[in-house]
Amino acid sequence: MSDPLNRRSRTITAGVPRSPNRAMLRAVGFTDADFDKPIVGIANGHSTMNPCNAGLGPLAARAEAALRAAGAMPQIFGFPTVTDGIAMGTEGMKYSLVSREVIADAIEVAVQSQWMDGVLALGGCDKNMPGAMMAMLRMNVPGIFCYGGTIRPGNWKGVPLTIVSPFEAVGAYTAGKMSREDFEGIEKNACPSFGACGGMYTANTMASAIEAMGLSLPYSSTQANPDPEKGDSVAESARALVNAIARDLKPRDIVTRPALENAIAVVMATGGSTNAVLHLLAIAAAAEVPLSIEDFETIRKRVPVLCELKPSGRFAVTDLHRAGGIPQVMKMLLAQGLIHGDCLTITGKTVAENLADVPLQPPAGQEVIRPFEWPLYPQGHLAILKGNLASEGCVAKITGIKQRRITGPARVFDSEDAAMAAILADRIRHGDVIVIRYEGPKGGPGMREMLSPTSALIGKGFGDSVALITDGRFSGGTWGLVVGHIAPEAHVGGTLALVQEGDSITIDADRLLIRLEVSDEELARRRAAWKPPAPRYTRGVLGKYARLVGSAARGALTDQAPPDGEP
């Protein structure tokens, strides 16, 4: 892709120096010699709003120093972040997915308006990663992503904790299964350091996916934020970016269709978050690489789950790092022909070259990464279901559960809040199928994550006997018989809007089916009587988002024209 801004014209136009341009840069520290150096933006997601981003400040300083030492001129700017763990279960959570678009827009605005030669994006919380990737791929100037790192596990009475532990404790405590002492002890000890949520939740999933597709350095996605190696990795990333600028190596040279397939394979092998489907579709669209929701199902069927990681497994991502991290997983997949070894990476080497010194087998004595011959599950865990409830598709997390098929009565709620109230009030029974609708991209708006109700179900002992389906999303910390991203969503007239209390719903992970057991004639009658609800927001960022956002089956994007025939 050509550079429409012709960045090297920033200081010289037709042989005439651009004095005002240079004067402004002199005010921020440029000298005569600096005008010939590449200007590199540091997109810094530092924030004291959450542990995920609170440790980014020192890492930005390491990046700045390393860029200067490598002969570049760094310029730091910020982007906003949403704290999912704090916003979860509240109206504020509607801003979470919206922030992905805001982050992408903010980085694009800063880099393009100032004609920067490259960008190092530094982020920690869930939407930082896909937002930064979307920006880099839209602009296609040399870039690298630096993950702020994972959090260390907490501990209470010898039990390792993650951020999901307090959410599940709510259900256990309200069900009378947990003492007040343990409830408070879990809350006070779940987050012992800076860093993103410690299981293979969305932040660690997307960091792993970016490492797999080659736009961050090997091993960087599983390092803990407080550990010295994280700062060293950021400094090395800065040097790699300066080399990429010199070689004119751009993000679209790296994020190709095979690279995206590598990322999907790693998400499946590590038991990653359902949100990876949404975000990888959006990243592919930014790169203008064809990728569909069906492609996830194709890859799922041939890639086993090799890692036993939280939320449904025993181990944290720091345990995965000690066992060899993402390179170890990728080497095992490469040996089986399940990833593409010839993909170029930001190091300037191919995937196979980066993995040349990685052992074929994980270390003996650890249980985090299974040998390929003894996987945790023989196929991937993120299944794409279709049926009359989701003609465009939906995403089911089908590992860590005993029951892969359920037919039960619908318990219908038009918001997450109403469903949560019913769960805590003990109005849900074994065998129910909870329906949470009007929480989709347009209907929410913003597609809230349903961690609070799913965690409450787990805490109350319903993890294997109650299903939950929604046009909203799930946290990477969710597990159980859950189906999200149902498309078309209820707000635009999807079949989910027509479900009535007590209707029979079938979810069958083996047949990849989700079906409302109501006749076509009855559905037609209900559809004729249905009226779209008034939008919940008409102004501000949520109002704009609701007007622009597309289907979850295509990544819930705001800058893509809808397919022919769609409004």
Tab-separated table of N, CA and C in Angstrom, residues 92-240:
chain	number	residue	atom	x	y	z
A	92	GLY	N	-21.986	1.156	32.375
A	92	GLY	CA	-20.684	1.548	31.858
A	92	GLY	C	-20.066	0.516	30.938
A	93	MET	N	-20.469	-0.755	31.075
A	93	MET	CA	-19.899	-1.804	30.232
A	93	MET	C	-20.289	-1.637	28.767
A	94	LYS	N	-21.311	-0.843	28.503
A	94	LYS	CA	-21.689	-0.600	27.112
A	94	LYS	C	-20.607	0.161	26.353
A	95	TYR	N	-19.711	0.802	27.069
A	95	TYR	CA	-18.639	1.548	26.424
A	95	TYR	C	-17.429	0.681	26.086
A	96	SER	N	-17.414	-0.566	26.543
A	96	SER	CA	-16.219	-1.387	26.402
A	96	SER	C	-15.888	-1.683	24.944
A	97	LEU	N	-16.780	-2.331	24.222
A	97	LEU	CA	-16.501	-2.627	22.815
A	97	LEU	C	-16.402	-1.341	22.006
A	98	VAL	N	-17.191	-0.341	22.380
A	98	VAL	CA	-17.104	0.963	21.717
A	98	VAL	C	-15.668	1.496	21.802
A	99	SER	N	-15.001	1.243	22.915
A	99	SER	CA	-13.648	1.776	23.104
A	99	SER	C	-12.667	1.193	22.091
A	100	ARG	N	-12.943	0.001	21.585
A	100	ARG	CA	-12.069	-0.551	20.544
A	100	ARG	C	-12.013	0.372	19.336
A	101	GLU	N	-13.176	0.871	18.922
A	101	GLU	CA	-13.228	1.786	17.780
A	101	GLU	C	-12.603	3.135	18.132
A	102	VAL	N	-12.845	3.593	19.362
A	102	VAL	CA	-12.284	4.875	19.790
A	102	VAL	C	-10.764	4.803	19.829
A	103	ILE	N	-10.224	3.700	20.334
A	103	ILE	CA	-8.771	3.520	20.380
A	103	ILE	C	-8.189	3.516	18.970
A	104	ALA	N	-8.815	2.748	18.079
A	104	ALA	CA	-8.327	2.703	16.696
A	104	ALA	C	-8.360	4.086	16.070
A	105	ASP	N	-9.448	4.800	16.273
A	105	ASP	CA	-9.574	6.146	15.709
A	105	ASP	C	-8.539	7.095	16.314
A	106	ALA	N	-8.339	7.003	17.633
A	106	ALA	CA	-7.402	7.910	18.304
A	106	ALA	C	-5.981	7.706	17.797
A	107	ILE	N	-5.559	6.470	17.653
A	107	ILE	CA	-4.203	6.195	17.159
A	107	ILE	C	-4.070	6.645	15.713
A	108	GLU	N	-5.070	6.361	14.895
A	108	GLU	CA	-5.036	6.797	13.499
A	108	GLU	C	-4.932	8.317	13.403
A	109	VAL	N	-5.724	9.020	14.198
A	109	VAL	CA	-5.712	10.487	14.159
A	109	VAL	C	-4.329	11.033	14.521
A	110	ALA	N	-3.741	10.504	15.597
A	110	ALA	CA	-2.446	11.022	16.042
A	110	ALA	C	-1.341	10.733	15.028
A	111	VAL	N	-1.261	9.489	14.567
A	111	VAL	CA	-0.165	9.104	13.664
A	111	VAL	C	-0.307	9.777	12.313
A	112	GLN	N	-1.515	9.788	11.771
A	112	GLN	CA	-1.694	10.344	10.433
A	112	GLN	C	-1.617	11.872	10.420
A	113	SER	N	-2.145	12.498	11.447
A	113	SER	CA	-2.123	13.967	11.447
A	113	SER	C	-0.704	14.508	11.593
A	114	GLN	N	0.139	13.766	12.286
A	114	GLN	CA	1.517	14.219	12.499
A	114	GLN	C	2.515	13.549	11.554
A	115	TRP	N	2.014	12.761	10.628
A	115	TRP	CA	2.857	12.142	9.592
A	115	TRP	C	4.001	11.336	10.203
A	116	MET	N	3.669	10.541	11.202
A	116	MET	CA	4.712	9.749	11.852
A	116	MET	C	5.166	8.620	10.934
A	117	ASP	N	6.425	8.231	11.099
A	117	ASP	CA	7.018	7.196	10.251
A	117	ASP	C	6.759	5.790	10.782
A	118	GLY	N	6.319	5.690	12.014
A	118	GLY	CA	6.040	4.395	12.613
A	118	GLY	C	5.324	4.589	13.928
A	119	VAL	N	4.814	3.485	14.471
A	119	VAL	CA	4.106	3.575	15.749
A	119	VAL	C	4.349	2.312	16.564
A	120	LEU	N	4.669	2.518	17.829
A	120	LEU	CA	4.765	1.445	18.813
A	120	LEU	C	3.567	1.603	19.734
A	121	ALA	N	2.667	0.638	19.703
A	121	ALA	CA	1.449	0.712	20.524
A	121	ALA	C	1.652	-0.121	21.781
A	122	LEU	N	1.349	0.489	22.919
A	122	LEU	CA	1.569	-0.135	24.219
A	122	LEU	C	0.239	-0.190	24.960
A	123	GLY	N	-0.292	-1.400	25.153
A	123	GLY	CA	-1.603	-1.526	25.763
A	123	GLY	C	-1.702	-2.691	26.712
A	124	GLY	N	-2.736	-2.652	27.566
A	124	GLY	CA	-2.886	-3.700	28.565
A	124	GLY	C	-4.255	-4.344	28.634
A	125	CYS	N	-5.349	-3.566	28.560
A	125	CYS	CA	-6.679	-4.133	28.757
A	125	CYS	C	-7.261	-4.626	27.430
A	126	ASP	N	-8.383	-5.321	27.516
A	126	ASP	CA	-8.913	-6.120	26.406
A	126	ASP	C	-8.946	-5.410	25.054
A	127	LYS	N	-9.524	-4.213	24.989
A	127	LYS	CA	-9.756	-3.576	23.690
A	127	LYS	C	-8.539	-2.820	23.189
A	128	ASN	N	-7.517	-2.655	24.044
A	128	ASN	CA	-6.286	-2.003	23.604
A	128	ASN	C	-5.667	-2.742	22.430
A	129	MET	N	-5.649	-4.077	22.526
A	129	MET	CA	-4.961	-4.872	21.508
A	129	MET	C	-5.634	-4.785	20.146
A	130	PRO	N	-6.908	-5.172	20.016
A	130	PRO	CA	-7.514	-5.083	18.681
A	130	PRO	C	-7.638	-3.660	18.179
A	131	GLY	N	-7.879	-2.691	19.080
A	131	GLY	CA	-7.962	-1.297	18.648
A	131	GLY	C	-6.662	-0.826	18.029
A	132	ALA	N	-5.537	-1.138	18.681
A	132	ALA	CA	-4.230	-0.748	18.147
A	132	ALA	C	-3.944	-1.452	16.830
A	133	MET	N	-4.282	-2.729	16.753
A	133	MET	CA	-4.043	-3.481	15.518
A	133	MET	C	-4.863	-2.921	14.362
A	134	MET	N	-6.114	-2.595	14.627
A	134	MET	CA	-6.959	-2.031	13.574
A	134	MET	C	-6.378	-0.721	13.053
A	135	ALA	N	-5.886	0.115	13.961
A	135	ALA	CA	-5.288	1.389	13.541
A	135	ALA	C	-4.052	1.153	12.686
A	136	MET	N	-3.160	0.281	13.152
A	136	MET	CA	-1.928	0.041	12.411
A	136	MET	C	-2.210	-0.508	11.014
A	137	LEU	N	-3.204	-1.363	10.912
A	137	LEU	CA	-3.512	-1.972	9.619
A	137	LEU	C	-4.270	-1.016	8.704
A	138	ARG	N	-5.090	-0.149	9.271
A	138	ARG	CA	-5.733	0.887	8.444
A	138	ARG	C	-4.678	1.796	7.815
A	139	MET	N	-3.729	2.264	8.643
A	139	MET	CA	-2.730	3.237	8.196
A	139	MET	C	-1.636	2.586	7.368
A	140	ASN	N	-1.266	1.371	7.770
A	140	ASN	CA	-0.186	0.603	7.138
A	140	ASN	C	1.134	1.361	7.130
A	141	VAL	N	1.478	1.975	8.262
A	141	VAL	CA	2.830	2.475	8.475
A	141	VAL	C	3.515	1.473	9.406
A	142	PRO	N	4.826	1.332	9.343
A	142	PRO	CA	5.499	0.344	10.185
A	142	PRO	C	5.053	0.451	11.645
A	143	GLY	N	4.748	-0.675	12.239
A	143	GLY	CA	4.237	-0.673	13.606
A	143	GLY	C	4.544	-1.969	14.321
A	144	ILE	N	4.471	-1.903	15.636
A	144	ILE	CA	4.638	-3.082	16.477
A	144	ILE	C	3.743	-2.922	17.690
A	145	PHE	N	3.202	-4.029	18.177
A	145	PHE	CA	2.392	-3.968	19.397
A	145	PHE	C	3.197	-4.514	20.563
A	146	CYS	N	3.167	-3.802	21.677
A	146	CYS	CA	3.823	-4.219	22.918
A	146	CYS	C	2.761	-4.413	23.994
A	147	TYR	N	2.619	-5.636	24.440
A	147	TYR	CA	1.651	-5.950	25.490
A	147	TYR	C	2.207	-5.546	26.844
A	148	GLY	N	1.366	-4.916	27.664
A	148	GLY	CA	1.791	-4.484	28.990
A	148	GLY	C	2.040	-5.612	29.960
A	149	GLY	N	1.568	-6.806	29.637
A	149	GLY	CA	1.851	-7.974	30.463
A	149	GLY	C	0.690	-8.419	31.317
A	150	THR	N	0.741	-9.670	31.721
A	150	THR	CA	-0.315	-10.262	32.530
A	150	THR	C	-0.066	-10.005	34.012
A	151	ILE	N	-1.093	-10.177	34.805
A	151	ILE	CA	-0.992	-10.047	36.253
A	151	ILE	C	-0.517	-11.365	36.845
A	152	ARG	N	0.099	-11.313	37.989
A	152	ARG	CA	0.433	-12.540	38.718
A	152	ARG	C	-0.818	-13.083	39.402
A	153	PRO	N	-0.929	-14.381	39.586
A	153	PRO	CA	-2.104	-14.929	40.271
A	153	PRO	C	-2.179	-14.462	41.719
A	154	GLY	N	-3.410	-14.259	42.209
A	154	GLY	CA	-3.604	-14.021	43.632
A	154	GLY	C	-3.686	-15.340	44.369
A	155	ASN	N	-3.897	-15.262	45.695
A	155	ASN	CA	-3.958	-16.486	46.497
A	155	ASN	C	-4.786	-16.222	47.742
A	156	TRP	N	-5.667	-17.160	48.035
A	156	TRP	CA	-6.426	-17.123	49.280
A	156	TRP	C	-6.521	-18.532	49.830
A	157	LYS	N	-5.941	-18.725	50.998
A	157	LYS	CA	-5.938	-20.031	51.669
A	157	LYS	C	-5.400	-21.135	50.761
A	158	GLY	N	-4.351	-20.791	50.007
A	158	GLY	CA	-3.711	-21.785	49.161
A	158	GLY	C	-4.352	-21.999	47.808
A	159	VAL	N	-5.446	-21.297	47.527
A	159	VAL	CA	-6.142	-21.434	46.248
A	159	VAL	C	-5.728	-20.278	45.339
A	160	PRO	N	-5.188	-20.558	44.135
A	160	PRO	CA	-4.825	-19.469	43.225
A	160	PRO	C	-6.062	-18.738	42.717
A	161	LEU	N	-5.949	-17.415	42.560
A	161	LEU	CA	-7.089	-16.584	42.192
A	161	LEU	C	-6.800	-15.796	40.924
A	162	THR	N	-7.864	-15.489	40.185
A	162	THR	CA	-7.820	-14.504	39.115
A	162	THR	C	-9.007	-13.568	39.313
A	163	ILE	N	-9.175	-12.614	38.405
A	163	ILE	CA	-10.268	-11.654	38.534
A	163	ILE	C	-11.634	-12.327	38.470
A	164	VAL	N	-11.726	-13.489	37.834
A	164	VAL	CA	-13.019	-14.182	37.762
A	164	VAL	C	-13.425	-14.725	39.130
A	165	SER	N	-12.462	-14.980	39.992
A	165	SER	CA	-12.775	-15.557	41.308
A	165	SER	C	-13.781	-14.722	42.094
A	166	PRO	N	-13.646	-13.377	42.174
A	166	PRO	CA	-14.654	-12.596	42.894
A	166	PRO	C	-16.035	-12.652	42.240
A	167	PHE	N	-16.091	-12.722	40.903
A	167	PHE	CA	-17.390	-12.804	40.240
A	167	PHE	C	-18.093	-14.117	40.595
A	168	GLU	N	-17.346	-15.216	40.585
A	168	GLU	CA	-17.953	-16.497	40.946
A	168	GLU	C	-18.278	-16.554	42.427
A	169	ALA	N	-17.514	-15.826	43.233
A	169	ALA	CA	-17.786	-15.795	44.675
A	169	ALA	C	-19.130	-15.144	44.977
A	170	VAL	N	-19.558	-14.201	44.142
A	170	VAL	CA	-20.869	-13.571	44.339
A	170	VAL	C	-21.966	-14.630	44.319
A	171	GLY	N	-21.921	-15.513	43.299
A	171	GLY	CA	-22.933	-16.564	43.220
A	171	GLY	C	-22.838	-17.535	44.370
A	172	ALA	N	-21.610	-17.930	44.722
A	172	ALA	CA	-21.443	-18.889	45.811
A	172	ALA	C	-21.893	-18.303	47.151
A	173	TYR	N	-21.581	-17.031	47.391
A	173	TYR	CA	-21.954	-16.397	48.655
A	173	TYR	C	-23.470	-16.232	48.771
A	174	THR	N	-24.105	-15.768	47.685
A	174	THR	CA	-25.556	-15.573	47.737
A	174	THR	C	-26.300	-16.906	47.811
A	175	ALA	N	-25.648	-18.001	47.350
A	175	ALA	CA	-26.268	-19.326	47.453
A	175	ALA	C	-26.001	-19.978	48.800
A	176	GLY	N	-25.279	-19.272	49.675
A	176	GLY	CA	-24.980	-19.815	50.994
A	176	GLY	C	-23.875	-20.846	50.988
A	177	LYS	N	-23.079	-20.900	49.918
A	177	LYS	CA	-22.011	-21.901	49.806
A	177	LYS	C	-20.646	-21.359	50.217
A	178	MET	N	-20.589	-20.110	50.633
A	178	MET	CA	-19.305	-19.492	50.957
A	178	MET	C	-19.471	-18.576	52.161
A	179	SER	N	-18.474	-18.583	53.039
A	179	SER	CA	-18.524	-17.723	54.223
A	179	SER	C	-18.201	-16.289	53.853
A	180	ARG	N	-18.582	-15.363	54.730
A	180	ARG	CA	-18.258	-13.955	54.519
A	180	ARG	C	-16.742	-13.758	54.525
A	181	GLU	N	-16.054	-14.492	55.385
A	181	GLU	CA	-14.591	-14.374	55.461
A	181	GLU	C	-13.957	-14.733	54.116
A	182	ASP	N	-14.385	-15.834	53.526
A	182	ASP	CA	-13.806	-16.243	52.250
A	182	ASP	C	-14.215	-15.291	51.125
A	183	PHE	N	-15.450	-14.829	51.159
A	183	PHE	CA	-15.927	-13.889	50.139
A	183	PHE	C	-15.048	-12.633	50.132
A	184	GLU	N	-14.795	-12.075	51.311
A	184	GLU	CA	-13.982	-10.861	51.398
A	184	GLU	C	-12.501	-11.170	51.137
A	185	GLY	N	-12.048	-12.335	51.569
A	185	GLY	CA	-10.659	-12.707	51.339
A	185	GLY	C	-10.344	-12.852	49.864
A	186	ILE	N	-11.268	-13.407	49.098
A	186	ILE	CA	-11.076	-13.545	47.648
A	186	ILE	C	-11.027	-12.176	46.992
A	187	GLU	N	-11.953	-11.297	47.380
A	187	GLU	CA	-11.996	-9.957	46.782
A	187	GLU	C	-10.710	-9.181	47.057
A	188	LYS	N	-10.159	-9.331	48.256
A	188	LYS	CA	-8.992	-8.547	48.639
A	188	LYS	C	-7.682	-9.093	48.075
A	189	ASN	N	-7.696	-10.334	47.612
A	189	ASN	CA	-6.445	-10.965	47.198
A	189	ASN	C	-6.420	-11.415	45.739
A	190	ALA	N	-7.470	-11.112	44.989
A	190	ALA	CA	-7.550	-11.606	43.614
A	190	ALA	C	-6.560	-10.918	42.679
A	191	CYS	N	-6.244	-9.647	42.934
A	191	CYS	CA	-5.386	-8.870	42.024
A	191	CYS	C	-4.179	-8.344	42.792
A	192	PRO	N	-3.073	-9.103	42.853
A	192	PRO	CA	-1.947	-8.728	43.707
A	192	PRO	C	-0.902	-7.835	43.047
A	193	SER	N	-1.031	-7.532	41.753
A	193	SER	CA	0.000	-6.737	41.093
A	193	SER	C	-0.603	-6.027	39.891
A	194	PHE	N	0.190	-5.198	39.219
A	194	PHE	CA	-0.218	-4.653	37.933
A	194	PHE	C	-0.205	-5.772	36.891
A	195	GLY	N	-0.980	-5.574	35.833
A	195	GLY	CA	-1.037	-6.544	34.743
A	195	GLY	C	-2.472	-6.896	34.409
A	196	ALA	N	-2.673	-7.440	33.220
A	196	ALA	CA	-4.018	-7.791	32.749
A	196	ALA	C	-4.475	-9.118	33.352
A	197	CYS	N	-5.781	-9.312	33.368
A	197	CYS	CA	-6.417	-10.470	34.009
A	197	CYS	C	-5.696	-11.768	33.635
A	198	GLY	N	-5.406	-12.621	34.661
A	198	GLY	CA	-4.351	-13.610	34.549
A	198	GLY	C	-4.641	-14.930	33.890
A	199	GLY	N	-5.905	-15.241	33.554
A	199	GLY	CA	-6.171	-16.471	32.818
A	199	GLY	C	-6.075	-16.225	31.324
A	200	MET	N	-6.464	-17.226	30.534
A	200	MET	CA	-6.512	-17.015	29.084
A	200	MET	C	-7.831	-16.333	28.767
A	201	TYR	N	-7.968	-15.124	29.336
A	201	TYR	CA	-9.127	-14.280	29.110
A	201	TYR	C	-8.849	-13.413	27.875
A	202	THR	N	-9.651	-12.394	27.646
A	202	THR	CA	-9.560	-11.701	26.360
A	202	THR	C	-8.231	-10.983	26.162
A	203	ALA	N	-7.711	-10.298	27.176
A	203	ALA	CA	-6.454	-9.565	26.994
A	203	ALA	C	-5.315	-10.509	26.646
A	204	ASN	N	-5.155	-11.575	27.421
A	204	ASN	CA	-4.083	-12.523	27.133
A	204	ASN	C	-4.337	-13.276	25.835
A	205	THR	N	-5.605	-13.539	25.520
A	205	THR	CA	-5.922	-14.192	24.244
A	205	THR	C	-5.484	-13.336	23.076
A	206	MET	N	-5.844	-12.052	23.093
A	206	MET	CA	-5.517	-11.186	21.956
A	206	MET	C	-4.015	-10.906	21.890
A	207	ALA	N	-3.356	-10.785	23.044
A	207	ALA	CA	-1.906	-10.624	23.019
A	207	ALA	C	-1.248	-11.848	22.396
A	208	SER	N	-1.741	-13.034	22.738
A	208	SER	CA	-1.210	-14.273	22.162
A	208	SER	C	-1.469	-14.340	20.666
A	209	ALA	N	-2.655	-13.915	20.252
A	209	ALA	CA	-2.999	-13.929	18.827
A	209	ALA	C	-2.098	-12.985	18.038
A	210	ILE	N	-1.792	-11.809	18.604
A	210	ILE	CA	-0.928	-10.849	17.912
A	210	ILE	C	0.497	-11.386	17.814
A	211	GLU	N	0.971	-12.037	18.876
A	211	GLU	CA	2.282	-12.688	18.793
A	211	GLU	C	2.275	-13.760	17.709
A	212	ALA	N	1.197	-14.542	17.650
A	212	ALA	CA	1.110	-15.618	16.659
A	212	ALA	C	1.097	-15.085	15.235
A	213	MET	N	0.446	-13.933	15.021
A	213	MET	CA	0.391	-13.397	13.660
A	213	MET	C	1.625	-12.561	13.313
A	214	GLY	N	2.534	-12.361	14.270
A	214	GLY	CA	3.836	-11.816	13.947
A	214	GLY	C	4.029	-10.338	14.151
A	215	LEU	N	3.079	-9.636	14.782
A	215	LEU	CA	3.226	-8.195	14.951
A	215	LEU	C	3.624	-7.811	16.377
A	216	SER	N	4.036	-8.789	17.155
A	216	SER	CA	4.731	-8.525	18.421
A	216	SER	C	5.806	-9.595	18.574
A	217	LEU	N	6.724	-9.389	19.497
A	217	LEU	CA	7.890	-10.266	19.598
A	217	LEU	C	7.565	-11.599	20.249
A	218	PRO	N	8.300	-12.658	19.897
A	218	PRO	CA	8.118	-13.948	20.567
A	218	PRO	C	8.265	-13.827	22.080
A	219	TYR	N	7.422	-14.566	22.782
A	219	TYR	CA	7.366	-14.652	24.253
A	219	TYR	C	6.746	-13.430	24.922
A	220	SER	N	6.474	-12.353	24.182
A	220	SER	CA	6.036	-11.110	24.818
A	220	SER	C	4.621	-11.187	25.371
A	221	SER	N	3.787	-12.090	24.875
A	221	SER	CA	2.375	-12.079	25.253
A	221	SER	C	2.090	-12.775	26.573
A	222	THR	N	3.052	-13.514	27.124
A	222	THR	CA	2.792	-14.239	28.370
A	222	THR	C	3.666	-13.752	29.526
A	223	GLN	N	4.439	-12.700	29.313
A	223	GLN	CA	5.260	-12.144	30.388
A	223	GLN	C	4.390	-11.393	31.395
A	224	ALA	N	4.782	-11.414	32.661
A	224	ALA	CA	4.066	-10.673	33.706
A	224	ALA	C	4.536	-9.227	33.727
A	225	ASN	N	3.594	-8.307	33.960
A	225	ASN	CA	3.941	-6.890	33.950
A	225	ASN	C	5.055	-6.536	34.933
A	226	PRO	N	5.075	-7.050	36.181
A	226	PRO	CA	6.103	-6.591	37.126
A	226	PRO	C	7.494	-7.147	36.846
A	227	ASP	N	7.629	-8.134	35.977
A	227	ASP	CA	8.915	-8.803	35.806
A	227	ASP	C	9.851	-7.986	34.907
A	228	PRO	N	11.147	-7.946	35.231
A	228	PRO	CA	12.096	-7.148	34.439
A	228	PRO	C	12.106	-7.505	32.955
A	229	GLU	N	11.842	-8.768	32.615
A	229	GLU	CA	11.887	-9.159	31.211
A	229	GLU	C	10.836	-8.421	30.380
A	230	LYS	N	9.780	-7.944	31.008
A	230	LYS	CA	8.758	-7.208	30.246
A	230	LYS	C	9.334	-5.897	29.731
A	231	GLY	N	10.025	-5.140	30.567
A	231	GLY	CA	10.660	-3.912	30.101
A	231	GLY	C	11.717	-4.180	29.048
A	232	ASP	N	12.491	-5.257	29.231
A	232	ASP	CA	13.503	-5.617	28.241
A	232	ASP	C	12.859	-5.921	26.890
A	233	SER	N	11.717	-6.600	26.916
A	233	SER	CA	11.015	-6.946	25.682
A	233	SER	C	10.513	-5.697	24.964
A	234	VAL	N	10.028	-4.712	25.721
A	234	VAL	CA	9.561	-3.466	25.112
A	234	VAL	C	10.725	-2.734	24.442
A	235	ALA	N	11.875	-2.695	25.116
A	235	ALA	CA	13.046	-2.043	24.514
A	235	ALA	C	13.473	-2.766	23.238
A	236	GLU	N	13.457	-4.097	23.270
A	236	GLU	CA	13.786	-4.873	22.071
A	236	GLU	C	12.765	-4.619	20.960
A	237	SER	N	11.507	-4.444	21.339
A	237	SER	CA	10.457	-4.142	20.357
A	237	SER	C	10.724	-2.811	19.663
A	238	ALA	N	11.192	-1.829	20.435
A	238	ALA	CA	11.508	-0.519	19.857
A	238	ALA	C	12.610	-0.643	18.811
A	239	ARG	N	13.625	-1.418	19.129
A	239	ARG	CA	14.712	-1.621	18.169
A	239	ARG	C	14.224	-2.361	16.925
A	240	ALA	N	13.340	-3.349	17.116
A	240	ALA	CA	12.791	-4.085	15.973
A	240	ALA	C	11.974	-3.157	15.076
